[in-house]
Amino acid sequence: MKRTAVIIGGGVSGLSAAYKFVQAGWNAHLLEARDELGGLTRSMDLGSGRIERYYHFICGGDTHLLRLADELGVADKIHFAPAPVGHFYRGRMYPFSTALDVLRFSPLSVADRMRLGWHTLKAQKRTDWRPLDEITAKEWLLSTVGPRVYEVLWRPLLEIKFGPYHDQVSAAWLWHRMWRVGTSRKSAMESDAMGYFEGGSETLLNALAEAARKGGAEISTGVKAQKIVGDGDGRWRVATDKGDVEGDAVVMATPLPVAADLVREEMPAWSEALGAVPYLGVVCALLRAEKSVTDYFWVNVNDERVAANGFIEYGNLNRGREVWGGDTLYVPMYLPATDPRFAWSDEEWAKHLGDGLGVIDAAYPGRVTAKIVTRDVFAQPVCTPGFAERTPSMVGPKKGVLLVEASQLYPSDRCLSGMIGLAGIAVRRAGESDR
Ligand SMILES: Cc1cc2nc3c(=O)[nH]c(=O)nc-3n(C[C@H](O)[C@H](O)[C@H](O)COP(=O)(O)OP(=O)(O)OC[C@H]3O[C@@H](n4cnc5c(N)ncnc54)[C@H](O)[C@@H]3O)c2cc1C
């Protein structure tokens, strides 16, 4: 008889798991709490087309994603384009894409620039990350590139992503990020090329959902899992707000805090470990304007007049394929959901994140014709030193309950490709845990 897998979460991880389960000969039933699929890659309807709520780019080394896109017949919807980087420092924009840009970056002394270039090159060639798991990124940077480079360049970069945790993140995490971006680089003298899906990440998501359904998977949206309960005989029951769903295996493809809640009663020690990892939420303003602020794809900002530490001019990557007939710009800010600012209205956030762009281009705020704010309570796990030892296990302490979560990619950052890879491993492990 066919075994049944229940998958909780309809983001890229859950959908990949559902697809791979049916391919492996299982029944699959996916439960998604929202009325729509996609999780952090979800899109929204603009009337004139659909647009991703958050920016997503693909690196040349994102092999799981590239392979899956090929398998699902959507590889021709991926386009790579130059993705130049700028660094806005105290009122002036500097190009920051190539080795030459680094050498010309005048806010740093010549010695600092050389140190920075050498450190980046070495990091991109490095493979042994274990010693970096023991220290923070801040400690690593201070001891290699020094305090001035840290303050001018790296601190704002870490702040974009980790807000109040920027000085606690492990050096191994930062190393992997530098290494991954390096996989998109053809030469030190050219901008990195980044990829994107025509139609947004939804192009992949839709193809995945369709292939999973074709294979027999049941996909239920608007169903919130509440807890996972064992029947003592190796079968599992997922209690939801719409009734119970049973299976031989359960894969939680949700952020750690949600997973911790789901197994709190059944596996309290595991729940405690999962719940102990700090997690950040995200608020992101998506702005439409007739003309972009800069010609860069990614801009880091270190200027006290600008609230955001950076912004992403997606319209400079998918030029000619913008869905709303104008430039698309994302301004993200990561912060714990407990931060009182998380409760600000969309208008307050759009103003807070968007108005600062007027420091870079005074006419820009007047050109903005649409502002959309999206927020997610759980967006980014924070991996502090020693995380290699504390990485949450994929297989729970009781057979048949598994977890697929971004922190398991450590030292890699969360990324679509990594999550697709993890989902594949989880499906194989679920087979192994069969009685
Ligand atoms: C601002 C931003 C930018 C990013 N940029 C990139 C990028 O450029 N490149 C890249 O590769 N990655 C990027 N990422 C990361 C990428 O989006 C994530 O790694 C990926 O989408 C995570 O997918 P997931 O399925 O694991 O989790 P999620 O997308 O979080 O999906 C989890 C799903 O579980 C559902 N759920 C939660 N609780 C329950 C419950 N109780 N019952 C049922 N369902 C539940 C949620 O509604 C959600 O749909 C970015 C993320 C953000 C936030």
mmCIF file of C-alpha atoms in Angstrom, residues 107-345:
data_model
loop_
_atom_site.group_PDB
_atom_site.id
_atom_site.type_symbol
_atom_site.label_atom_id
_atom_site.label_comp_id
_atom_site.label_asym_id
_atom_site.label_seq_id
_atom_site.Cartn_x
_atom_site.Cartn_y
_atom_site.Cartn_z
ATOM 1 C CA PRO A 107 36.492 56.501 1.690
ATOM 2 C CA LEU A 108 39.093 53.851 2.579
ATOM 3 C CA SER A 109 42.860 54.287 2.612
ATOM 4 C CA VAL A 110 44.844 52.504 -0.087
ATOM 5 C CA ALA A 111 46.092 49.983 2.505
ATOM 6 C CA ASP A 112 42.511 49.281 3.632
ATOM 7 C CA ARG A 113 41.362 48.809 0.042
ATOM 8 C CA MET A 114 44.172 46.317 -0.602
ATOM 9 C CA ARG A 115 43.297 44.443 2.598
ATOM 10 C CA LEU A 116 39.622 44.355 1.641
ATOM 11 C CA GLY A 117 40.305 43.092 -1.886
ATOM 12 C CA TRP A 118 42.699 40.423 -0.659
ATOM 13 C CA HIS A 119 40.317 39.275 2.071
ATOM 14 C CA THR A 120 37.368 38.975 -0.354
ATOM 15 C CA LEU A 121 39.456 37.034 -2.855
ATOM 16 C CA LYS A 122 40.761 34.679 -0.165
ATOM 17 C CA ALA A 123 37.252 34.128 1.244
ATOM 18 C CA GLN A 124 35.915 33.225 -2.191
ATOM 19 C CA LYS A 125 38.670 30.616 -2.627
ATOM 20 C CA ARG A 126 38.382 29.263 0.920
ATOM 21 C CA THR A 127 36.735 25.903 1.587
ATOM 22 C CA ASP A 128 37.461 25.182 5.283
ATOM 23 C CA TRP A 129 34.814 27.156 7.181
ATOM 24 C CA ARG A 130 34.904 25.269 10.495
ATOM 25 C CA PRO A 131 37.268 27.688 12.298
ATOM 26 C CA LEU A 132 34.937 30.517 11.250
ATOM 27 C CA ASP A 133 32.044 28.817 13.050
ATOM 28 C CA GLU A 134 33.739 29.702 16.335
ATOM 29 C CA ILE A 135 33.788 33.484 15.956
ATOM 30 C CA THR A 136 31.418 36.263 14.946
ATOM 31 C CA ALA A 137 31.567 37.897 11.542
ATOM 32 C CA LYS A 138 32.456 41.107 13.338
ATOM 33 C CA GLU A 139 35.470 39.489 15.070
ATOM 34 C CA TRP A 140 36.591 37.940 11.787
ATOM 35 C CA LEU A 141 36.336 41.207 9.897
ATOM 36 C CA LEU A 142 37.996 43.309 12.593
ATOM 37 C CA SER A 143 40.953 40.909 12.662
ATOM 38 C CA THR A 144 41.304 40.701 8.869
ATOM 39 C CA VAL A 145 40.206 43.959 7.265
ATOM 40 C CA GLY A 146 40.277 46.194 10.348
ATOM 41 C CA PRO A 147 37.865 48.606 12.077
ATOM 42 C CA ARG A 148 37.640 51.234 9.349
ATOM 43 C CA VAL A 149 36.614 48.748 6.635
ATOM 44 C CA TYR A 150 34.184 47.158 9.084
ATOM 45 C CA GLU A 151 32.505 50.472 9.921
ATOM 46 C CA VAL A 152 32.373 51.889 6.408
ATOM 47 C CA LEU A 153 31.419 48.730 4.576
ATOM 48 C CA TRP A 154 30.558 45.588 6.444
ATOM 49 C CA ARG A 155 28.543 46.810 9.414
ATOM 50 C CA PRO A 156 25.787 48.313 7.206
ATOM 51 C CA LEU A 157 25.756 45.149 5.127
ATOM 52 C CA LEU A 158 25.291 42.964 8.169
ATOM 53 C CA GLU A 159 22.674 45.378 9.482
ATOM 54 C CA ILE A 160 20.579 45.042 6.304
ATOM 55 C CA LYS A 161 20.180 41.403 7.034
ATOM 56 C CA PHE A 162 20.368 41.004 10.794
ATOM 57 C CA GLY A 163 19.280 44.311 12.334
ATOM 58 C CA PRO A 164 19.976 44.131 16.076
ATOM 59 C CA TYR A 165 21.842 40.811 15.687
ATOM 60 C CA HIS A 166 24.352 42.196 13.174
ATOM 61 C CA ASP A 167 27.312 41.799 15.562
ATOM 62 C CA GLN A 168 26.351 38.285 16.708
ATOM 63 C CA VAL A 169 26.203 36.434 13.399
ATOM 64 C CA SER A 170 28.762 33.708 12.832
ATOM 65 C CA ALA A 171 31.737 34.372 10.550
ATOM 66 C CA ALA A 172 31.030 31.085 8.773
ATOM 67 C CA TRP A 173 27.660 32.461 7.625
ATOM 68 C CA LEU A 174 29.315 35.571 6.166
ATOM 69 C CA TRP A 175 32.028 33.514 4.511
ATOM 70 C CA HIS A 176 29.458 31.367 2.746
ATOM 71 C CA ARG A 177 27.576 34.418 1.537
ATOM 72 C CA MET A 178 30.796 35.813 0.004
ATOM 73 C CA TRP A 179 31.574 32.449 -1.519
ATOM 74 C CA ARG A 180 28.057 32.019 -3.011
ATOM 75 C CA VAL A 181 28.079 35.438 -4.622
ATOM 76 C CA GLY A 182 31.533 34.574 -6.009
ATOM 77 C CA THR A 183 29.983 31.632 -7.877
ATOM 78 C CA SER A 184 28.165 34.198 -10.049
ATOM 79 C CA ARG A 185 31.367 36.032 -10.941
ATOM 80 C CA LYS A 186 33.087 35.457 -14.262
ATOM 81 C CA SER A 187 36.019 37.756 -13.585
ATOM 82 C CA ALA A 188 37.171 40.205 -10.934
ATOM 83 C CA MET A 189 36.823 42.979 -13.512
ATOM 84 C CA GLU A 190 33.124 42.384 -14.307
ATOM 85 C CA SER A 191 29.902 42.858 -12.323
ATOM 86 C CA ASP A 192 28.344 39.662 -10.998
ATOM 87 C CA ALA A 193 25.593 38.243 -13.157
ATOM 88 C CA MET A 194 22.440 37.339 -11.269
ATOM 89 C CA GLY A 195 19.449 35.380 -12.500
ATOM 90 C CA TYR A 196 15.729 35.924 -12.175
ATOM 91 C CA PHE A 197 12.598 34.172 -13.330
ATOM 92 C CA GLU A 198 10.486 35.803 -15.994
ATOM 93 C CA GLY A 199 7.173 36.089 -14.120
ATOM 94 C CA GLY A 200 9.006 35.991 -10.786
ATOM 95 C CA SER A 201 9.711 33.001 -8.535
ATOM 96 C CA GLU A 202 6.045 32.141 -8.993
ATOM 97 C CA THR A 203 6.991 30.693 -12.380
ATOM 98 C CA LEU A 204 8.875 27.944 -10.564
ATOM 99 C CA LEU A 205 6.286 27.643 -7.777
ATOM 100 C CA ASN A 206 3.401 27.198 -10.211
ATOM 101 C CA ALA A 207 5.305 24.596 -12.211
ATOM 102 C CA LEU A 208 6.142 22.732 -8.993
ATOM 103 C CA ALA A 209 2.558 22.778 -7.736
ATOM 104 C CA GLU A 210 1.265 21.632 -11.108
ATOM 105 C CA ALA A 211 3.765 18.767 -11.335
ATOM 106 C CA ALA A 212 3.012 17.704 -7.746
ATOM 107 C CA ARG A 213 -0.748 17.734 -8.412
ATOM 108 C CA LYS A 214 -0.260 15.813 -11.661
ATOM 109 C CA GLY A 215 1.609 13.188 -9.648
ATOM 110 C CA GLY A 216 -1.415 12.904 -7.360
ATOM 111 C CA ALA A 217 -0.483 15.278 -4.527
ATOM 112 C CA GLU A 218 -3.325 16.963 -2.695
ATOM 113 C CA ILE A 219 -2.602 20.614 -1.972
ATOM 114 C CA SER A 220 -4.863 22.344 0.550
ATOM 115 C CA THR A 221 -4.584 26.079 1.173
ATOM 116 C CA GLY A 222 -6.240 27.897 4.069
ATOM 117 C CA VAL A 223 -5.484 24.982 6.394
ATOM 118 C CA LYS A 224 -3.419 25.776 9.467
ATOM 119 C CA ALA A 225 -1.644 22.900 11.183
ATOM 120 C CA GLN A 226 -1.871 23.137 14.971
ATOM 121 C CA LYS A 227 -0.006 20.141 16.326
ATOM 122 C CA ILE A 228 1.485 16.801 15.400
ATOM 123 C CA VAL A 229 0.354 13.821 17.441
ATOM 124 C CA GLY A 230 1.650 10.240 17.273
ATOM 125 C CA ASP A 231 -0.762 7.319 17.582
ATOM 126 C CA GLY A 232 1.950 5.217 19.228
ATOM 127 C CA ASP A 233 2.005 2.825 16.282
ATOM 128 C CA GLY A 234 4.203 4.869 13.955
ATOM 129 C CA ARG A 235 1.393 6.791 12.262
ATOM 130 C CA TRP A 236 0.976 10.528 12.685
ATOM 131 C CA ARG A 237 -1.999 12.826 12.966
ATOM 132 C CA VAL A 238 -1.760 16.517 12.127
ATOM 133 C CA ALA A 239 -4.466 18.468 13.928
ATOM 134 C CA THR A 240 -5.545 21.500 11.870
ATOM 135 C CA ASP A 241 -8.183 24.208 12.118
ATOM 136 C CA LYS A 242 -10.134 22.219 9.515
ATOM 137 C CA GLY A 243 -9.870 18.761 11.075
ATOM 138 C CA ASP A 244 -7.242 16.029 11.291
ATOM 139 C CA VAL A 245 -4.981 14.769 8.514
ATOM 140 C CA GLU A 246 -3.145 11.456 8.934
ATOM 141 C CA GLY A 247 0.027 10.084 7.441
ATOM 142 C CA ASP A 248 2.995 7.747 7.795
ATOM 143 C CA ALA A 249 5.403 10.681 7.762
ATOM 144 C CA VAL A 250 5.092 14.400 8.437
ATOM 145 C CA VAL A 251 7.463 16.997 7.016
ATOM 146 C CA MET A 252 7.391 20.410 8.642
ATOM 147 C CA ALA A 253 8.454 22.912 5.970
ATOM 148 C CA THR A 254 7.858 25.925 8.191
ATOM 149 C CA PRO A 255 10.056 28.399 10.081
ATOM 150 C CA LEU A 256 11.581 27.062 13.317
ATOM 151 C CA PRO A 257 9.216 28.881 15.724
ATOM 152 C CA VAL A 258 6.209 27.310 13.960
ATOM 153 C CA ALA A 259 7.828 23.857 13.975
ATOM 154 C CA ALA A 260 8.619 24.254 17.686
ATOM 155 C CA ASP A 261 4.905 24.859 18.372
ATOM 156 C CA LEU A 262 3.801 21.919 16.250
ATOM 157 C CA VAL A 263 5.867 19.367 18.218
ATOM 158 C CA ARG A 264 5.696 21.020 21.650
ATOM 159 C CA GLU A 265 3.510 18.313 23.218
ATOM 160 C CA GLU A 266 4.832 15.307 21.347
ATOM 161 C CA MET A 267 8.596 16.062 21.467
ATOM 162 C CA PRO A 268 9.193 18.782 24.093
ATOM 163 C CA ALA A 269 13.014 18.652 24.103
ATOM 164 C CA TRP A 270 13.198 18.977 20.312
ATOM 165 C CA SER A 271 10.633 21.761 20.448
ATOM 166 C CA GLU A 272 12.749 23.645 22.980
ATOM 167 C CA ALA A 273 15.888 23.333 20.826
ATOM 168 C CA LEU A 274 14.037 24.536 17.709
ATOM 169 C CA GLY A 275 12.480 27.444 19.588
ATOM 170 C CA ALA A 276 15.834 28.577 20.988
ATOM 171 C CA VAL A 277 17.183 29.841 17.645
ATOM 172 C CA PRO A 278 16.586 33.605 17.332
ATOM 173 C CA TYR A 279 14.416 34.553 14.371
ATOM 174 C CA LEU A 280 13.905 37.850 12.606
ATOM 175 C CA GLY A 281 10.886 39.144 10.767
ATOM 176 C CA VAL A 282 11.043 41.374 7.710
ATOM 177 C CA VAL A 283 9.244 44.465 6.503
ATOM 178 C CA CYS A 284 9.788 45.362 2.881
ATOM 179 C CA ALA A 285 8.587 48.352 0.893
ATOM 180 C CA LEU A 286 8.064 47.791 -2.819
ATOM 181 C CA LEU A 287 8.067 51.039 -4.759
ATOM 182 C CA ARG A 288 7.153 51.808 -8.327
ATOM 183 C CA ALA A 289 8.506 54.883 -10.073
ATOM 184 C CA GLU A 290 8.839 56.073 -13.636
ATOM 185 C CA LYS A 291 12.611 56.145 -13.331
ATOM 186 C CA SER A 292 15.058 54.309 -11.071
ATOM 187 C CA VAL A 293 17.171 55.978 -8.374
ATOM 188 C CA THR A 294 20.454 54.527 -9.661
ATOM 189 C CA ASP A 295 21.749 52.182 -12.362
ATOM 190 C CA TYR A 296 22.698 49.565 -9.759
ATOM 191 C CA PHE A 297 20.908 46.356 -8.875
ATOM 192 C CA TRP A 298 21.976 46.299 -5.229
ATOM 193 C CA VAL A 299 22.866 49.404 -3.233
ATOM 194 C CA ASN A 300 24.359 49.301 0.247
ATOM 195 C CA VAL A 301 23.744 52.436 2.260
ATOM 196 C CA ASN A 302 25.827 53.893 5.040
ATOM 197 C CA ASP A 303 24.363 57.325 5.689
ATOM 198 C CA GLU A 304 22.635 58.283 8.909
ATOM 199 C CA ARG A 305 19.975 60.262 7.030
ATOM 200 C CA VAL A 306 18.726 57.075 5.355
ATOM 201 C CA ALA A 307 16.833 54.608 7.569
ATOM 202 C CA ALA A 308 17.478 51.579 5.366
ATOM 203 C CA ASN A 309 20.887 49.961 5.072
ATOM 204 C CA GLY A 310 20.337 49.171 1.462
ATOM 205 C CA PHE A 311 17.853 48.692 -1.352
ATOM 206 C CA ILE A 312 17.407 46.538 -4.392
ATOM 207 C CA GLU A 313 16.598 48.097 -7.759
ATOM 208 C CA TYR A 314 15.089 44.983 -9.257
ATOM 209 C CA GLY A 315 14.093 46.928 -12.340
ATOM 210 C CA ASN A 316 17.794 47.225 -13.185
ATOM 211 C CA LEU A 317 18.032 43.410 -13.268
ATOM 212 C CA ASN A 318 14.870 42.410 -15.118
ATOM 213 C CA ARG A 319 14.965 45.454 -17.379
ATOM 214 C CA GLY A 320 12.355 45.232 -20.134
ATOM 215 C CA ARG A 321 10.388 42.596 -18.231
ATOM 216 C CA GLU A 322 8.958 44.771 -15.454
ATOM 217 C CA VAL A 323 5.341 43.868 -14.845
ATOM 218 C CA TRP A 324 4.011 47.246 -13.836
ATOM 219 C CA GLY A 325 5.494 49.410 -16.548
ATOM 220 C CA GLY A 326 7.933 51.236 -14.334
ATOM 221 C CA ASP A 327 10.969 50.749 -12.156
ATOM 222 C CA THR A 328 10.686 48.250 -9.304
ATOM 223 C CA LEU A 329 12.595 48.908 -6.116
ATOM 224 C CA TYR A 330 12.576 46.951 -2.849
ATOM 225 C CA VAL A 331 13.686 48.392 0.502
ATOM 226 C CA PRO A 332 13.898 45.678 3.164
ATOM 227 C CA MET A 333 14.388 45.915 6.886
ATOM 228 C CA TYR A 334 14.847 42.880 9.110
ATOM 229 C CA LEU A 335 13.777 43.183 12.734
ATOM 230 C CA PRO A 336 12.378 40.925 15.443
ATOM 231 C CA ALA A 337 8.594 40.703 15.335
ATOM 232 C CA THR A 338 8.642 41.837 18.977
ATOM 233 C CA ASP A 339 10.117 45.211 17.933
ATOM 234 C CA PRO A 340 7.332 47.803 18.450
ATOM 235 C CA ARG A 341 8.017 49.151 14.935
ATOM 236 C CA PHE A 342 6.712 45.892 13.524
ATOM 237 C CA ALA A 343 3.212 47.144 14.384
ATOM 238 C CA TRP A 344 3.604 50.399 12.409
ATOM 239 C CA SER A 345 1.080 50.922 9.648
#
